[in-house]
PDB file of C-alpha atoms in Angstrom:
ATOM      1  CA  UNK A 735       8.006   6.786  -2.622  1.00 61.00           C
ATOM      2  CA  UNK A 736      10.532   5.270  -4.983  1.00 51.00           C
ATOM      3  CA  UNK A 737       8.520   7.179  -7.532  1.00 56.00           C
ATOM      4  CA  UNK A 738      10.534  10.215  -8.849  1.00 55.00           C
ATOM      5  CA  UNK A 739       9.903  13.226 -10.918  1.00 54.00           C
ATOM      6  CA  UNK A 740      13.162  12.669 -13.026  1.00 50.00           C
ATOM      7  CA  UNK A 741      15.812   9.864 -13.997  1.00 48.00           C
ATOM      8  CA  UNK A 742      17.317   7.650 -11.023  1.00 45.00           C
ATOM      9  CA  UNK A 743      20.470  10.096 -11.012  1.00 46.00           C
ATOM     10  CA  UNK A 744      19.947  13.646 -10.730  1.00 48.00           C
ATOM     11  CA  UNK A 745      22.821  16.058  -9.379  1.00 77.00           C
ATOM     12  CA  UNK A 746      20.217  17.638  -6.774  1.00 94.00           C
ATOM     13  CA  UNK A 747      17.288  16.127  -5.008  1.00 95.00           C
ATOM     14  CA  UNK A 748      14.257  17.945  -3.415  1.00 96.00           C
ATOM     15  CA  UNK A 749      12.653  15.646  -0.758  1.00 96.00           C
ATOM     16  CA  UNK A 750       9.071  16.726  -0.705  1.00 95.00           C
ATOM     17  CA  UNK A 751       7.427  15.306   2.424  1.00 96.00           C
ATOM     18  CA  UNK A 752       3.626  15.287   1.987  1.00 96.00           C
ATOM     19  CA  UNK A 753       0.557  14.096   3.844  1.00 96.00           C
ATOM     20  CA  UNK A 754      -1.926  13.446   0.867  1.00 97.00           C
ATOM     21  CA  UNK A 755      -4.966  14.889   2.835  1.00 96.00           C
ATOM     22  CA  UNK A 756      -3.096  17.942   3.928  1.00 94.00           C
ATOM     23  CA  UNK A 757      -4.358  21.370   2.316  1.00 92.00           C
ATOM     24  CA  UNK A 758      -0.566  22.616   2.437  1.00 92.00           C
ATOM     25  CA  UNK A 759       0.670  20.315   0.564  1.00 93.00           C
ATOM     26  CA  UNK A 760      -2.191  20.512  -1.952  1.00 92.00           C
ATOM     27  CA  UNK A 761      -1.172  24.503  -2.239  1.00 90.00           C
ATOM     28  CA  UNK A 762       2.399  23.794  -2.579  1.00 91.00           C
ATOM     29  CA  UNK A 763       2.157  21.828  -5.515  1.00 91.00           C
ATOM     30  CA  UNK A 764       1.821  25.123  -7.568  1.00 90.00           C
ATOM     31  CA  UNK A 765       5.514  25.581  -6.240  1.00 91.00           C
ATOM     32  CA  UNK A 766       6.182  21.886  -7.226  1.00 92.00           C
ATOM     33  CA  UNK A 767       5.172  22.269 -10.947  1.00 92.00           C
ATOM     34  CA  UNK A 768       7.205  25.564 -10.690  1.00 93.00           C
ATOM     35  CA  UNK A 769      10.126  23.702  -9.575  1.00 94.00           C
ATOM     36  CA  UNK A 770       9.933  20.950 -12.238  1.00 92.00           C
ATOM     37  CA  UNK A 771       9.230  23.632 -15.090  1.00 93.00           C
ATOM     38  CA  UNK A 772      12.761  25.561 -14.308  1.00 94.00           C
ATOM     39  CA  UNK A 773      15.051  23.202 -13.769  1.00 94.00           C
ATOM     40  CA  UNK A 774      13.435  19.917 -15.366  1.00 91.00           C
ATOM     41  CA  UNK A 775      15.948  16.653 -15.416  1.00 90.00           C
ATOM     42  CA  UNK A 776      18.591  18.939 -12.944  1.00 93.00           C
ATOM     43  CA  UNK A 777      16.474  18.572 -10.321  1.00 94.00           C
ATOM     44  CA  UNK A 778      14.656  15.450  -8.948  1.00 94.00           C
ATOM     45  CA  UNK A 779      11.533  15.688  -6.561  1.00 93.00           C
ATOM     46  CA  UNK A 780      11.005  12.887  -4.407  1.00 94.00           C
ATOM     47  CA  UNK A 781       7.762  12.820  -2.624  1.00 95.00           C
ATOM     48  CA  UNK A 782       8.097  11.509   0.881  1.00 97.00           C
ATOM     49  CA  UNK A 783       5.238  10.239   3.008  1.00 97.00           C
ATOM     50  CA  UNK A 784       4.634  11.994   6.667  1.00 97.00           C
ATOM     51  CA  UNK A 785       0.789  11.076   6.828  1.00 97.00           C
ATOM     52  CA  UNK A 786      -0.560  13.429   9.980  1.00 95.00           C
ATOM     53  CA  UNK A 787      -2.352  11.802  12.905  1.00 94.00           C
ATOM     54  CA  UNK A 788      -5.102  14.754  12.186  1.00 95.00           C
ATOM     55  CA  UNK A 789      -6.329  13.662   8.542  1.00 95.00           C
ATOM     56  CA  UNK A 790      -7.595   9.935   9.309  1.00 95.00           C
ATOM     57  CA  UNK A 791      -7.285   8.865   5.827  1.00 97.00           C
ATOM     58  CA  UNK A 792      -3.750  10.216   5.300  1.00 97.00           C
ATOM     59  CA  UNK A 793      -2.536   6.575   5.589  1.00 96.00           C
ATOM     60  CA  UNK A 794      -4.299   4.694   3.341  1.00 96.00           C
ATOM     61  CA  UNK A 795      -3.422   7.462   0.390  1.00 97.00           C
ATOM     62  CA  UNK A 796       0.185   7.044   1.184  1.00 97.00           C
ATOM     63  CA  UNK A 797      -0.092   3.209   0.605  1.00 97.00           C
ATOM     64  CA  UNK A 798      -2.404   4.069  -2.377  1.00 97.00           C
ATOM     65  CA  UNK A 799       0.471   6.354  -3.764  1.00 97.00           C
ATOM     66  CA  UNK A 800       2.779   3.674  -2.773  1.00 97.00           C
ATOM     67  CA  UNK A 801       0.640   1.027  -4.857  1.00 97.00           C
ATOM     68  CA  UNK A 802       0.071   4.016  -8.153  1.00 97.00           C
ATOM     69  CA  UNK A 803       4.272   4.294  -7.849  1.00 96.00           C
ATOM     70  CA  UNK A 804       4.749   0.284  -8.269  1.00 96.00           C
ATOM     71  CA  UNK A 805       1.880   0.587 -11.344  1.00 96.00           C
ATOM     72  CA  UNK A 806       4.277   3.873 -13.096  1.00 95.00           C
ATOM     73  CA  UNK A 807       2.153   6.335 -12.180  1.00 95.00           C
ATOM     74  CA  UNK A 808       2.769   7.776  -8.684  1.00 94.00           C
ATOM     75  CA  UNK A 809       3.445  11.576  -8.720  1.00 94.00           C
ATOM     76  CA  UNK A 810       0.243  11.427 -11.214  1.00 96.00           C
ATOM     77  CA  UNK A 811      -1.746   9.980  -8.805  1.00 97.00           C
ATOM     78  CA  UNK A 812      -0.187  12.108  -5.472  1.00 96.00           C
ATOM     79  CA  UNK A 813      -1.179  14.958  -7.629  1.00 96.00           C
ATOM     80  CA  UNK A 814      -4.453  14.179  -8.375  1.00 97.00           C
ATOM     81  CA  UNK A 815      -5.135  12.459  -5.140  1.00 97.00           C
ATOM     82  CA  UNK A 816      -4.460  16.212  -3.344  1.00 96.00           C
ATOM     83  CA  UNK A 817      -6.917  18.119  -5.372  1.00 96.00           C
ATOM     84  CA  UNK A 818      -9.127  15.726  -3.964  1.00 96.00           C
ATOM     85  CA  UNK A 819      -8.104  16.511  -0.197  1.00 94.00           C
ATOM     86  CA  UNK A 820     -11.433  17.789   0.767  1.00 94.00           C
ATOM     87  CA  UNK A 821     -13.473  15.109  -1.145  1.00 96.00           C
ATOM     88  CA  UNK A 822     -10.690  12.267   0.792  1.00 96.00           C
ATOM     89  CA  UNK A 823     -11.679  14.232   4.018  1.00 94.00           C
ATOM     90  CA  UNK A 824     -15.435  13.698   3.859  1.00 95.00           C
ATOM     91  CA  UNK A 825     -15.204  10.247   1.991  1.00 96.00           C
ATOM     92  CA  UNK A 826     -12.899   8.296   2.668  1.00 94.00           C
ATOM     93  CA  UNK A 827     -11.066   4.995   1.037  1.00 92.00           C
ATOM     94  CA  UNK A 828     -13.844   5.169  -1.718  1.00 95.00           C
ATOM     95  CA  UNK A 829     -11.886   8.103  -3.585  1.00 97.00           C
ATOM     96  CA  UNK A 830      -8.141   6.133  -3.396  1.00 96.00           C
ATOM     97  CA  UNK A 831      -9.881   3.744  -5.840  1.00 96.00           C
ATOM     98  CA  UNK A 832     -11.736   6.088  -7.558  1.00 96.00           C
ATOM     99  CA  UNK A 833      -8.379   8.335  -8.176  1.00 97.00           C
ATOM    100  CA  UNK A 834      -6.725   5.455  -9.716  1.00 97.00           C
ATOM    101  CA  UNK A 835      -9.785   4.698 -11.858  1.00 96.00           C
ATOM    102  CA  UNK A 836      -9.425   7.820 -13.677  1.00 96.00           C
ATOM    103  CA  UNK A 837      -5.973   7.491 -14.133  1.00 96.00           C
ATOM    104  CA  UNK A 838      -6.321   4.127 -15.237  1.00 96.00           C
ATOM    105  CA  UNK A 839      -4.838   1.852 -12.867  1.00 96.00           C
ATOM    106  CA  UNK A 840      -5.762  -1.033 -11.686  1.00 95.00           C
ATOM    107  CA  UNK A 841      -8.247  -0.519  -8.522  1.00 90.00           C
ATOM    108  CA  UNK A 842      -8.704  -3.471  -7.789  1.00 91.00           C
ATOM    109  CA  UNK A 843      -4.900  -3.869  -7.171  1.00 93.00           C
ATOM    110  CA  UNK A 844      -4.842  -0.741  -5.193  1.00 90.00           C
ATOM    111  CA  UNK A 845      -7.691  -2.385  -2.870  1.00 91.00           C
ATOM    112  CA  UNK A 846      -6.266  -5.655  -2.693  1.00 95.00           C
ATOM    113  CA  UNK A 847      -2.601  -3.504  -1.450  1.00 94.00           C
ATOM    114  CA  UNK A 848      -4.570  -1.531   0.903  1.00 92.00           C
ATOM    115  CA  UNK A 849      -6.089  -4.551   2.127  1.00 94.00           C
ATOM    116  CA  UNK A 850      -2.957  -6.616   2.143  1.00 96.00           C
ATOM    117  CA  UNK A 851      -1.163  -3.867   3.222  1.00 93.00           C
ATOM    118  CA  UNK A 852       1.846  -4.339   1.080  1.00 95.00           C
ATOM    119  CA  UNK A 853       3.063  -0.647   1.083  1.00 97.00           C
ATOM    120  CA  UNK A 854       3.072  -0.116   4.629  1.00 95.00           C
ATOM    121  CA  UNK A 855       6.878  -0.476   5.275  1.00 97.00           C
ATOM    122  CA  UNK A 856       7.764   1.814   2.820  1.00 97.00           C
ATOM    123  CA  UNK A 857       4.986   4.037   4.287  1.00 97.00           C
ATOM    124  CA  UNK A 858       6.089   3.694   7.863  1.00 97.00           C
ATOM    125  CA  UNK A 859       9.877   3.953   6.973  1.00 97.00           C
ATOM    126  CA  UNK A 860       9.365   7.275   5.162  1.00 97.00           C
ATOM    127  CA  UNK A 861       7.567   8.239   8.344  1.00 96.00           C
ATOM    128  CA  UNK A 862      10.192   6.948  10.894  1.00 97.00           C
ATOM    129  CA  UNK A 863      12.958   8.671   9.104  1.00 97.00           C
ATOM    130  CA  UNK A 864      10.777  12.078   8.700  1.00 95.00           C
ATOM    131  CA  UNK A 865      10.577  11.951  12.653  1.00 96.00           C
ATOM    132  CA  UNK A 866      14.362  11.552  12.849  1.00 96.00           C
ATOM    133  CA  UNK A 867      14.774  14.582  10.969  1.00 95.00           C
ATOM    134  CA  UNK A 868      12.588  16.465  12.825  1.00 93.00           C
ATOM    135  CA  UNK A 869       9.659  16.733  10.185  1.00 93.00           C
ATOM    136  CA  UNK A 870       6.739  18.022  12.026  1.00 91.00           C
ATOM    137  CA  UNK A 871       4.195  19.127   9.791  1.00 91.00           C
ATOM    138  CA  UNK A 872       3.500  19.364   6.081  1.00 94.00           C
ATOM    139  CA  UNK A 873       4.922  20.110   3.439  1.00 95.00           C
ATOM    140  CA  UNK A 874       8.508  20.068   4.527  1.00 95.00           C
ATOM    141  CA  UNK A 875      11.407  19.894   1.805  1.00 95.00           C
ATOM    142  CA  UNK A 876      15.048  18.141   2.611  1.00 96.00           C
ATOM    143  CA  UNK A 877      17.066  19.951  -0.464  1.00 95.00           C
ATOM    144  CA  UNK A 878      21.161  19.674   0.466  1.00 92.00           C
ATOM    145  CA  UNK A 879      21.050  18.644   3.503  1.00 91.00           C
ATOM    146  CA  UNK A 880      18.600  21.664   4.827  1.00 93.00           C
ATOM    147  CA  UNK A 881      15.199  21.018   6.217  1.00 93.00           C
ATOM    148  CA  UNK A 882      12.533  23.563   4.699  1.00 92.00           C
ATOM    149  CA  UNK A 883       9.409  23.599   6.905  1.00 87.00           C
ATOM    150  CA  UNK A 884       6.386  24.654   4.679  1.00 76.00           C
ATOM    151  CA  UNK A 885       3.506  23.587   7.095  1.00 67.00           C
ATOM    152  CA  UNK A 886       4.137  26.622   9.188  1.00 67.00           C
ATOM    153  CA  UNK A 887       4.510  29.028   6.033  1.00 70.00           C
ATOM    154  CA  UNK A 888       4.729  28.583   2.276  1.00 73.00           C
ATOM    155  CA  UNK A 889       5.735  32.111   1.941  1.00 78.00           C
ATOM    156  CA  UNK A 890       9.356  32.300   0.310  1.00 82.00           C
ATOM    157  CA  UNK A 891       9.826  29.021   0.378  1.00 86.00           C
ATOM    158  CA  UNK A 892      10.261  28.382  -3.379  1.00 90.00           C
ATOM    159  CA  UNK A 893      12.583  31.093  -3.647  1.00 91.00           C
ATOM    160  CA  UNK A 894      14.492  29.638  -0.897  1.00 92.00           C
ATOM    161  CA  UNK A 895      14.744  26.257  -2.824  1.00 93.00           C
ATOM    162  CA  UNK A 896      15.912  27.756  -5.459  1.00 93.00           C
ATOM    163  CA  UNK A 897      18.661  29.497  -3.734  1.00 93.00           C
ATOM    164  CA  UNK A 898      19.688  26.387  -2.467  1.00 94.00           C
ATOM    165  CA  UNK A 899      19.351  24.230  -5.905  1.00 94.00           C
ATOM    166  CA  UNK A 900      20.833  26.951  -7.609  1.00 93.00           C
ATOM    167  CA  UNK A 901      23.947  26.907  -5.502  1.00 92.00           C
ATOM    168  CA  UNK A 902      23.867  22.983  -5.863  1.00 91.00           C
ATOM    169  CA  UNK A 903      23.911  23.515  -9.204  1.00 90.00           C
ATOM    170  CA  UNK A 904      26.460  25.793  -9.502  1.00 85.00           C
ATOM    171  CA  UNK A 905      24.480  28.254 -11.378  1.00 69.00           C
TER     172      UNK A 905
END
């Protein structure tokens, strides 16, 4: 998602790649906040789209992410799409348009780009390259050139990308 947490030009980027029905990544946005909250404009999360085969509607929210990111508001709506993972889970499409209802975006733009399917380039670039880095699961985090895999474990893992920003950063 062109949609970033910062300015264009930050000296480190975190690469957060995300399936928008996944529980992980819905967990690891506590580290995410975190993240933003110590190092702010120094450090600029990008959130990546790696929709699973598993979660059927995993898709369609990375198109509807795609879609809040060209209205202004996409890590709003990624973040308020995941505390809605379950809720995505049991009702599908519905709850895209709802999502951006409450945030208030257009819906009907975000059903007429799910219908025209403007976003799925972007969608199925993000998930091409993710496969040529070896992204298998979610979350996973690209931060200097190391791949963090967080759908196996969470544990340490924001320490670790701190380690690694923090040596970026020369701090």
């Amino acid at each position: 998602m062109s949609d970033s947490t910062t300015a264009p030009v930050s000296p480190v980027v975190l690469e957060a790649w995300f399936d928008l029905q996944c529980p992980d990544c819905l967990r690891a946005l506590d580290d995410v906040r975190a993240l933003r909250g110590k190092y702010g404009d120094r450090l600029d999360v990008q959130l990546r789209h790696f929709p699973l085969p598993k979660n059927k509607h995993a898709y369609a929210a990375a198109q509807a992410a795609e879609e809040a990111a060209a209205q202004g508001e996409g890590w709003p709506y990624a973040e308020a799409l995941l505390t809605r993972t379950r809720e995505l889970g049991e009702r599908g499409e519905p709850v895209l348009l709802e999502v951006a209802a409450e945030l208030g975006l257009d819906a009907e733009e975000f059903d007429t780009a799910l219908i025209d399917g403007r976003h799925l380039l972007t969608v199925d670039a993000d998930e091409a390259e993710g496969k040529a880095i070896k992204v298998t699961g979610t979350p996973t985090y690209v931060i200097g050139g190391e791949r963090l895999d967080g759908g196996r474990s969470q544990e340490g893992l924001r320490e670790r990308i701190e380690a690694i920003a923090d040596r970026l950063l020369g701090a």
